[in-house]
mmCIF file of C-alpha atoms in Angstrom:
data_model
loop_
_atom_site.group_PDB
_atom_site.id
_atom_site.type_symbol
_atom_site.label_atom_id
_atom_site.label_comp_id
_atom_site.label_asym_id
_atom_site.label_seq_id
_atom_site.Cartn_x
_atom_site.Cartn_y
_atom_site.Cartn_z
ATOM 1 C CA MET A 1447 -2.929 36.880 -5.658
ATOM 2 C CA ASN A 1448 -5.421 37.560 -7.730
ATOM 3 C CA SER A 1449 -6.269 33.509 -8.950
ATOM 4 C CA ILE A 1450 -6.233 30.017 -7.292
ATOM 5 C CA LYS A 1451 -6.882 26.474 -9.035
ATOM 6 C CA ILE A 1452 -9.011 24.273 -6.313
ATOM 7 C CA LEU A 1453 -9.184 21.160 -6.653
ATOM 8 C CA SER A 1454 -13.378 19.747 -6.134
ATOM 9 C CA PHE A 1455 -13.222 15.743 -5.220
ATOM 10 C CA ALA A 1456 -16.436 13.422 -5.479
ATOM 11 C CA LYS A 1457 -17.780 11.903 -2.108
ATOM 12 C CA VAL A 1458 -19.185 8.552 -2.053
ATOM 13 C CA ASN A 1459 -21.296 7.607 0.600
ATOM 14 C CA LEU A 1460 -20.294 4.598 2.556
ATOM 15 C CA SER A 1461 -23.101 4.202 4.722
ATOM 16 C CA ILE A 1462 -26.079 5.941 5.040
ATOM 17 C CA ASP A 1463 -28.993 5.761 7.698
ATOM 18 C CA VAL A 1464 -32.095 7.390 8.576
ATOM 19 C CA THR A 1465 -33.111 7.417 11.933
ATOM 20 C CA GLY A 1466 -36.553 10.137 11.850
ATOM 21 C CA LEU A 1467 -36.804 13.835 11.170
ATOM 22 C CA ASP A 1468 -36.058 17.024 12.724
ATOM 23 C CA GLU A 1469 -38.894 19.312 13.954
ATOM 24 C CA LYS A 1470 -38.205 21.364 10.755
ATOM 25 C CA GLY A 1471 -38.991 18.059 9.340
ATOM 26 C CA TYR A 1472 -35.631 17.348 7.673
ATOM 27 C CA HIS A 1473 -34.846 13.764 7.691
ATOM 28 C CA LEU A 1474 -32.562 13.195 10.616
ATOM 29 C CA LEU A 1475 -29.381 10.823 9.535
ATOM 30 C CA ASP A 1476 -26.327 8.406 10.478
ATOM 31 C CA MET A 1477 -24.306 7.847 7.414
ATOM 32 C CA ILE A 1478 -20.320 7.889 6.953
ATOM 33 C CA MET A 1479 -18.954 9.612 3.912
ATOM 34 C CA GLN A 1480 -15.723 9.553 2.095
ATOM 35 C CA MET A 1481 -13.421 12.437 -0.479
ATOM 36 C CA THR A 1482 -11.923 10.508 -3.714
ATOM 37 C CA ASN A 1483 -9.321 11.745 -5.732
ATOM 38 C CA LEU A 1484 -12.393 12.099 -8.788
ATOM 39 C CA TYR A 1485 -12.644 15.850 -9.366
ATOM 40 C CA ASP A 1486 -12.893 18.828 -11.380
ATOM 41 C CA GLU A 1487 -11.162 22.074 -11.656
ATOM 42 C CA VAL A 1488 -11.841 25.394 -9.924
ATOM 43 C CA PHE A 1489 -10.669 28.289 -11.519
ATOM 44 C CA VAL A 1490 -10.889 31.713 -9.889
ATOM 45 C CA GLN A 1491 -9.837 34.378 -10.339
ATOM 46 C CA TRP A 1492 -11.180 38.114 -8.835
ATOM 47 C CA GLU A 1493 -9.973 41.207 -10.266
ATOM 48 C CA GLU A 1494 -11.437 44.577 -7.442
ATOM 49 C CA ASP A 1495 -13.520 46.736 -9.314
ATOM 50 C CA GLU A 1496 -16.508 49.282 -8.050
ATOM 51 C CA LYS A 1497 -19.073 47.224 -9.218
ATOM 52 C CA PHE A 1498 -19.330 43.677 -7.814
ATOM 53 C CA GLU A 1499 -19.642 41.016 -10.489
ATOM 54 C CA ILE A 1500 -19.989 37.300 -11.059
ATOM 55 C CA SER A 1501 -18.672 35.883 -14.105
ATOM 56 C CA LEU A 1502 -19.288 31.497 -14.609
ATOM 57 C CA ARG A 1503 -18.278 29.014 -17.171
ATOM 58 C CA SER A 1504 -17.849 25.356 -17.752
ATOM 59 C CA ASN A 1505 -16.466 22.854 -20.617
ATOM 60 C CA LYS A 1506 -20.009 21.575 -19.398
ATOM 61 C CA ALA A 1507 -23.139 23.332 -22.103
ATOM 62 C CA PHE A 1508 -25.357 21.720 -19.703
ATOM 63 C CA LEU A 1509 -23.996 23.144 -16.205
ATOM 64 C CA PRO A 1510 -26.048 26.660 -15.026
ATOM 65 C CA THR A 1511 -23.527 29.152 -14.531
ATOM 66 C CA ASP A 1512 -26.406 31.528 -12.789
ATOM 67 C CA GLU A 1513 -27.641 30.834 -9.768
ATOM 68 C CA ARG A 1514 -29.060 27.419 -9.746
ATOM 69 C CA ASN A 1515 -24.930 26.411 -9.775
ATOM 70 C CA LEU A 1516 -23.733 26.177 -5.735
ATOM 71 C CA ALA A 1517 -20.873 27.966 -7.203
ATOM 72 C CA TYR A 1518 -22.472 31.292 -8.311
ATOM 73 C CA LYS A 1519 -24.313 31.075 -5.097
ATOM 74 C CA ALA A 1520 -21.153 30.181 -2.826
ATOM 75 C CA CYS A 1521 -20.636 33.152 -4.099
ATOM 76 C CA LEU A 1522 -23.760 35.616 -3.411
ATOM 77 C CA LEU A 1523 -23.254 33.735 0.040
ATOM 78 C CA MET A 1524 -19.656 35.334 0.350
ATOM 79 C CA ALA A 1525 -20.318 38.472 -0.760
ATOM 80 C CA GLU A 1526 -23.973 39.056 1.418
ATOM 81 C CA ALA A 1527 -21.595 37.897 4.387
ATOM 82 C CA PHE A 1528 -18.032 39.848 3.818
ATOM 83 C CA PRO A 1529 -19.737 43.397 1.782
ATOM 84 C CA ALA A 1530 -16.268 45.564 1.655
ATOM 85 C CA LYS A 1531 -14.725 42.952 -0.093
ATOM 86 C CA ALA A 1532 -17.243 42.092 -2.832
ATOM 87 C CA LYS A 1533 -15.943 45.768 -4.858
ATOM 88 C CA GLY A 1534 -14.564 44.146 -7.302
ATOM 89 C CA LYS A 1535 -15.361 41.224 -10.753
ATOM 90 C CA ILE A 1536 -14.582 36.619 -9.455
ATOM 91 C CA ASP A 1537 -14.256 35.194 -12.674
ATOM 92 C CA ILE A 1538 -15.408 30.639 -12.991
ATOM 93 C CA ASN A 1539 -13.486 28.637 -14.565
ATOM 94 C CA ILE A 1540 -15.498 24.716 -14.019
ATOM 95 C CA LYS A 1541 -13.681 21.753 -15.402
ATOM 96 C CA LYS A 1542 -16.515 18.913 -15.012
ATOM 97 C CA HIS A 1543 -14.916 15.648 -14.687
ATOM 98 C CA VAL A 1544 -17.170 15.047 -11.965
ATOM 99 C CA PRO A 1545 -20.252 13.317 -12.937
ATOM 100 C CA VAL A 1546 -23.248 15.422 -12.638
ATOM 101 C CA ALA A 1547 -26.253 15.245 -10.190
ATOM 102 C CA ALA A 1548 -25.241 12.315 -9.660
ATOM 103 C CA GLY A 1549 -25.120 11.522 -6.011
ATOM 104 C CA LEU A 1550 -21.660 12.397 -5.254
ATOM 105 C CA ALA A 1551 -21.229 15.445 -4.197
ATOM 106 C CA GLY A 1552 -19.876 16.946 -7.743
ATOM 107 C CA GLY A 1553 -22.101 21.203 -6.828
ATOM 108 C CA SER A 1554 -21.853 21.263 -3.248
ATOM 109 C CA GLY A 1555 -18.021 20.639 -4.189
ATOM 110 C CA ASN A 1556 -17.558 23.579 -6.359
ATOM 111 C CA GLY A 1557 -19.592 25.452 -4.016
ATOM 112 C CA ALA A 1558 -16.842 24.422 -1.340
ATOM 113 C CA ALA A 1559 -14.058 25.240 -3.933
ATOM 114 C CA LEU A 1560 -15.403 28.398 -4.268
ATOM 115 C CA ILE A 1561 -15.646 29.442 0.000
ATOM 116 C CA LEU A 1562 -12.562 28.476 0.015
ATOM 117 C CA ALA A 1563 -11.101 30.278 -2.350
ATOM 118 C CA LEU A 1564 -12.967 33.904 -2.220
ATOM 119 C CA ASN A 1565 -11.597 33.597 1.485
ATOM 120 C CA LYS A 1566 -7.665 32.553 0.607
ATOM 121 C CA LEU A 1567 -8.350 35.796 -2.543
ATOM 122 C CA TRP A 1568 -10.150 38.675 -0.236
ATOM 123 C CA GLU A 1569 -7.207 37.626 3.157
ATOM 124 C CA LEU A 1570 -9.645 36.622 5.432
ATOM 125 C CA GLY A 1571 -8.928 34.331 7.797
ATOM 126 C CA LEU A 1572 -11.580 32.354 8.044
ATOM 127 C CA ASP A 1573 -11.076 29.539 9.693
ATOM 128 C CA ILE A 1574 -12.869 25.975 8.911
ATOM 129 C CA ASP A 1575 -15.655 25.776 10.621
ATOM 130 C CA ALA A 1576 -16.545 29.243 10.321
ATOM 131 C CA MET A 1577 -16.494 29.148 6.799
ATOM 132 C CA CYS A 1578 -18.462 25.369 7.295
ATOM 133 C CA ALA A 1579 -20.988 27.850 9.357
ATOM 134 C CA LEU A 1580 -21.658 30.063 5.659
ATOM 135 C CA GLY A 1581 -21.301 26.156 3.911
ATOM 136 C CA GLU A 1582 -25.000 24.840 5.490
ATOM 137 C CA LYS A 1583 -26.016 28.032 4.286
ATOM 138 C CA LEU A 1584 -25.804 26.402 0.820
ATOM 139 C CA GLY A 1585 -26.902 22.678 1.386
ATOM 140 C CA SER A 1586 -26.027 19.749 3.878
ATOM 141 C CA ASP A 1587 -23.455 18.211 1.497
ATOM 142 C CA VAL A 1588 -21.300 21.602 1.953
ATOM 143 C CA PRO A 1589 -19.688 21.316 4.944
ATOM 144 C CA PHE A 1590 -18.506 18.103 4.832
ATOM 145 C CA SER A 1591 -16.724 19.201 1.756
ATOM 146 C CA ILE A 1592 -14.733 22.189 2.787
ATOM 147 C CA ARG A 1593 -13.485 20.257 5.301
ATOM 148 C CA GLY A 1594 -12.479 17.435 2.548
ATOM 149 C CA LEU A 1595 -11.477 20.188 -0.395
ATOM 150 C CA ALA A 1596 -8.969 22.063 2.762
ATOM 151 C CA TYR A 1597 -7.353 17.363 3.141
ATOM 152 C CA GLY A 1598 -7.080 17.557 0.462
ATOM 153 C CA ASN A 1599 -5.762 20.940 -1.230
ATOM 154 C CA LYS A 1600 -3.052 21.031 1.345
ATOM 155 C CA GLU A 1601 -1.375 24.394 -0.655
ATOM 156 C CA LEU A 1602 -4.594 25.768 1.454
ATOM 157 C CA GLY A 1603 -1.925 26.163 4.624
ATOM 158 C CA PHE A 1604 -4.915 23.622 6.267
ATOM 159 C CA GLY A 1605 -3.817 19.988 8.154
ATOM 160 C CA ARG A 1606 -5.995 17.744 10.309
ATOM 161 C CA GLU A 1607 -5.629 19.940 13.636
ATOM 162 C CA GLU A 1608 -7.593 23.117 12.097
ATOM 163 C CA GLY A 1609 -10.290 20.610 10.838
ATOM 164 C CA ALA A 1610 -10.024 18.724 7.203
ATOM 165 C CA TYR A 1611 -9.623 15.584 7.197
ATOM 166 C CA PRO A 1612 -11.364 13.271 3.947
ATOM 167 C CA SER A 1613 -13.414 11.274 5.771
ATOM 168 C CA ALA A 1614 -16.947 11.463 8.701
ATOM 169 C CA ARG A 1615 -19.599 10.744 10.382
ATOM 170 C CA ALA A 1616 -22.274 12.397 9.217
ATOM 171 C CA ARG A 1617 -25.424 13.071 11.735
ATOM 172 C CA GLY A 1618 -28.635 15.794 11.901
ATOM 173 C CA THR A 1619 -28.956 16.807 8.562
ATOM 174 C CA GLY A 1620 -25.552 15.942 7.696
ATOM 175 C CA THR A 1621 -23.679 18.503 9.128
ATOM 176 C CA ILE A 1622 -22.358 17.278 12.345
ATOM 177 C CA LEU A 1623 -19.451 15.642 10.931
ATOM 178 C CA GLU A 1624 -16.873 13.690 13.366
ATOM 179 C CA PRO A 1625 -13.709 12.492 11.058
ATOM 180 C CA CYS A 1626 -12.726 9.326 11.141
ATOM 181 C CA PRO A 1627 -10.470 6.829 9.326
ATOM 182 C CA SER A 1628 -10.882 6.406 6.089
ATOM 183 C CA MET A 1629 -11.198 2.768 3.735
ATOM 184 C CA LYS A 1630 -8.343 1.470 1.615
ATOM 185 C CA GLY A 1631 -8.351 -0.052 -2.261
ATOM 186 C CA TYR A 1632 -9.668 1.497 -4.579
ATOM 187 C CA LEU A 1633 -13.166 2.407 -5.976
ATOM 188 C CA VAL A 1634 -15.406 1.561 -9.671
ATOM 189 C CA LEU A 1635 -17.938 4.412 -10.060
ATOM 190 C CA VAL A 1636 -20.962 4.284 -12.773
ATOM 191 C CA LYS A 1637 -22.887 6.500 -13.049
ATOM 192 C CA PRO A 1638 -26.104 5.557 -14.812
ATOM 193 C CA PRO A 1639 -27.508 7.443 -17.470
ATOM 194 C CA LEU A 1640 -30.826 9.615 -16.098
ATOM 195 C CA SER A 1641 -31.006 11.364 -12.528
ATOM 196 C CA VAL A 1642 -32.258 11.357 -9.537
ATOM 197 C CA SER A 1643 -34.359 13.523 -8.242
ATOM 198 C CA THR A 1644 -32.939 14.356 -3.752
ATOM 199 C CA LYS A 1645 -36.277 16.112 -2.954
ATOM 200 C CA GLU A 1646 -38.585 12.689 -4.169
ATOM 201 C CA VAL A 1647 -36.398 9.638 -2.399
ATOM 202 C CA TYR A 1648 -36.415 11.327 1.042
ATOM 203 C CA THR A 1649 -39.867 11.836 0.513
ATOM 204 C CA ASN A 1650 -40.664 8.124 -0.024
ATOM 205 C CA ILE A 1651 -38.700 6.757 2.081
ATOM 206 C CA ASP A 1652 -40.533 7.102 5.555
ATOM 207 C CA ASN A 1653 -43.036 4.940 3.346
ATOM 208 C CA CYS A 1654 -40.560 2.000 2.126
ATOM 209 C CA GLU A 1655 -39.262 -2.036 4.774
ATOM 210 C CA ILE A 1656 -35.897 -0.860 5.848
ATOM 211 C CA PRO A 1657 -35.069 -4.825 6.504
ATOM 212 C CA CYS A 1658 -31.771 -4.252 6.796
ATOM 213 C CA ARG A 1659 -29.134 -0.471 8.873
ATOM 214 C CA PRO A 1660 -25.794 -0.281 8.799
ATOM 215 C CA ASP A 1661 -24.895 0.301 12.610
ATOM 216 C CA ASN A 1662 -22.140 3.263 11.895
ATOM 217 C CA ASP A 1663 -21.409 2.063 15.645
ATOM 218 C CA ALA A 1664 -19.278 -0.649 14.279
ATOM 219 C CA LEU A 1665 -18.784 1.177 10.687
ATOM 220 C CA VAL A 1666 -15.888 4.174 12.709
ATOM 221 C CA GLU A 1667 -14.032 0.664 14.515
ATOM 222 C CA ALA A 1668 -14.253 -1.521 11.775
ATOM 223 C CA LEU A 1669 -12.084 1.372 9.549
ATOM 224 C CA LYS A 1670 -10.135 2.239 12.600
ATOM 225 C CA ALA A 1671 -8.605 -1.419 13.297
ATOM 226 C CA ASP A 1672 -8.750 -2.252 8.926
ATOM 227 C CA ASP A 1673 -11.781 -5.173 9.330
ATOM 228 C CA TYR A 1674 -13.042 -5.111 6.364
ATOM 229 C CA GLU A 1675 -15.317 -8.943 6.873
ATOM 230 C CA LEU A 1676 -17.156 -5.984 9.123
ATOM 231 C CA ILE A 1677 -16.695 -2.934 6.846
ATOM 232 C CA TYR A 1678 -18.626 -4.441 3.807
ATOM 233 C CA ASN A 1679 -21.187 -6.212 6.860
ATOM 234 C CA ASN A 1680 -21.759 -2.249 7.271
ATOM 235 C CA MET A 1681 -21.335 -0.901 4.021
ATOM 236 C CA ILE A 1682 -25.231 -0.070 3.660
ATOM 237 C CA ASN A 1683 -27.312 2.115 2.318
ATOM 238 C CA VAL A 1684 -30.888 1.919 2.929
ATOM 239 C CA LEU A 1685 -31.898 4.857 1.062
ATOM 240 C CA GLU A 1686 -31.165 2.119 -1.718
ATOM 241 C CA ASN A 1687 -34.980 1.217 -0.318
ATOM 242 C CA TYR A 1688 -36.496 3.490 -2.688
ATOM 243 C CA THR A 1689 -34.232 4.472 -5.388
ATOM 244 C CA LEU A 1690 -33.367 0.982 -6.947
ATOM 245 C CA ASN A 1691 -37.762 0.096 -7.133
ATOM 246 C CA ALA A 1692 -38.840 3.314 -8.193
ATOM 247 C CA TYR A 1693 -35.535 3.879 -10.881
ATOM 248 C CA PRO A 1694 -35.131 -0.330 -12.160
ATOM 249 C CA LYS A 1695 -31.922 1.097 -14.517
ATOM 250 C CA VAL A 1696 -30.071 1.976 -11.348
ATOM 251 C CA LYS A 1697 -30.408 -1.640 -9.755
ATOM 252 C CA GLU A 1698 -30.087 -3.310 -13.129
ATOM 253 C CA ILE A 1699 -26.174 -1.492 -13.806
ATOM 254 C CA LYS A 1700 -25.787 -2.666 -9.552
ATOM 255 C CA ASP A 1701 -26.893 -5.736 -10.308
ATOM 256 C CA LYS A 1702 -24.377 -5.470 -13.225
ATOM 257 C CA VAL A 1703 -21.712 -4.653 -11.429
ATOM 258 C CA GLY A 1704 -22.087 -6.798 -9.329
ATOM 259 C CA GLN A 1705 -21.463 -9.939 -11.130
ATOM 260 C CA ASP A 1706 -18.282 -9.519 -11.003
ATOM 261 C CA GLN A 1707 -16.668 -11.549 -8.482
ATOM 262 C CA VAL A 1708 -13.528 -9.876 -7.406
ATOM 263 C CA ALA A 1709 -15.416 -6.795 -6.587
ATOM 264 C CA ARG A 1710 -15.583 -6.642 -2.578
ATOM 265 C CA LYS A 1711 -18.350 -4.074 -2.019
ATOM 266 C CA VAL A 1712 -21.201 -2.517 -4.581
ATOM 267 C CA LEU A 1713 -22.903 0.448 -3.216
ATOM 268 C CA MET A 1714 -25.428 3.203 -4.489
ATOM 269 C CA SER A 1715 -23.882 6.581 -2.835
ATOM 270 C CA GLY A 1716 -26.339 9.190 -1.870
ATOM 271 C CA SER A 1717 -29.371 8.903 -3.341
ATOM 272 C CA GLY A 1718 -27.939 8.134 -6.617
ATOM 273 C CA PRO A 1719 -28.150 7.344 -9.483
ATOM 274 C CA THR A 1720 -23.669 6.233 -9.205
ATOM 275 C CA ILE A 1721 -22.726 2.973 -8.220
ATOM 276 C CA PHE A 1722 -19.688 2.151 -6.945
ATOM 277 C CA ALA A 1723 -17.625 -1.078 -6.194
ATOM 278 C CA VAL A 1724 -14.653 -1.595 -3.374
ATOM 279 C CA TYR A 1725 -11.613 -3.597 -5.322
ATOM 280 C CA LYS A 1726 -8.283 -3.850 -3.351
ATOM 281 C CA THR A 1727 -5.916 -2.936 -6.113
ATOM 282 C CA LYS A 1728 -5.987 -0.386 -9.137
ATOM 283 C CA THR A 1729 -5.172 -3.601 -12.083
ATOM 284 C CA GLN A 1730 -8.072 -5.556 -10.907
ATOM 285 C CA ALA A 1731 -10.199 -1.647 -10.472
ATOM 286 C CA SER A 1732 -9.725 -0.327 -13.974
ATOM 287 C CA ILE A 1733 -10.204 -4.084 -15.682
ATOM 288 C CA ALA A 1734 -13.566 -3.602 -14.147
ATOM 289 C CA CYS A 1735 -13.723 -0.143 -14.876
ATOM 290 C CA ASN A 1736 -12.501 -0.543 -18.171
ATOM 291 C CA ARG A 1737 -15.226 -3.816 -19.044
ATOM 292 C CA LEU A 1738 -17.883 -1.171 -18.009
ATOM 293 C CA ARG A 1739 -16.844 1.394 -20.316
ATOM 294 C CA LYS A 1740 -17.756 -1.278 -22.957
ATOM 295 C CA THR A 1741 -20.995 -1.958 -22.127
ATOM 296 C CA GLY A 1742 -21.917 2.019 -22.886
ATOM 297 C CA LEU A 1743 -21.177 2.845 -19.718
ATOM 298 C CA GLU A 1744 -20.098 6.281 -18.056
ATOM 299 C CA SER A 1745 -17.385 4.472 -15.008
ATOM 300 C CA TYR A 1746 -14.415 6.179 -13.707
ATOM 301 C CA VAL A 1747 -11.242 4.466 -11.422
ATOM 302 C CA ALA A 1748 -10.881 6.056 -8.002
ATOM 303 C CA ARG A 1749 -10.003 5.976 -4.993
ATOM 304 C CA PRO A 1750 -10.238 7.542 -0.868
ATOM 305 C CA LEU A 1751 -8.325 10.115 -0.556
#
């Protein structure tokens, strides 16, 4: 095998709580992460050669094609970890469908895709835990992306028993993962026409009043029991306390999405700016998505994996 296609899925956060700081000053989190079926297509081709070379292209002209891209960084990481294998040319073609800089872990998913792809193409035989340990060096969302992509790309041969799963409770800096049940229903994802700095949000969240926090123990139990009243009550993202105030456009869009009485819950994903709404049926989600698109908003229908 010298080529492979990996679907790189977007995630949403069903909850986020900030619980403190570690000894390095990184924020400690407790959150529920959920993979969706909105994906990028990542094509990877490997050709043995004496010279190691990375070529990356995309259907989005603004996407970096060098070390600023996590897929490119993942190649460098794998080459450093397995130098005997890194003799040849890696050609990467990313067809983006997931919004960029949106709080959906699109870039992290692309990085995870390259780790999974090269594990297969180089016949490394790494298990998911080993790949997650490598992915953690790229970013805190990458280990969950590895597990979710391994779950969603069945042809890779990983199952739940190997540690592949689409939903998890994440603690620590987001890399201590424990599988939990997926949420049912359909999602409408709305990407505001702006970017939010994750670093800015975490730098300022400690100075924000946080009146309400998720009970993630209760949320996990509610997901197990399909208790949707309890699920929605604990779908809380404390980062909204900064982002919605610092970026009024995000709040405006959240309020607009929340005007739909059929939507069961409306929440911001990650540090923003993407807002998502939960619907019971695909028809309800499609109607809402089309209505939002007519107002000029970048909107997508997805479902939890």
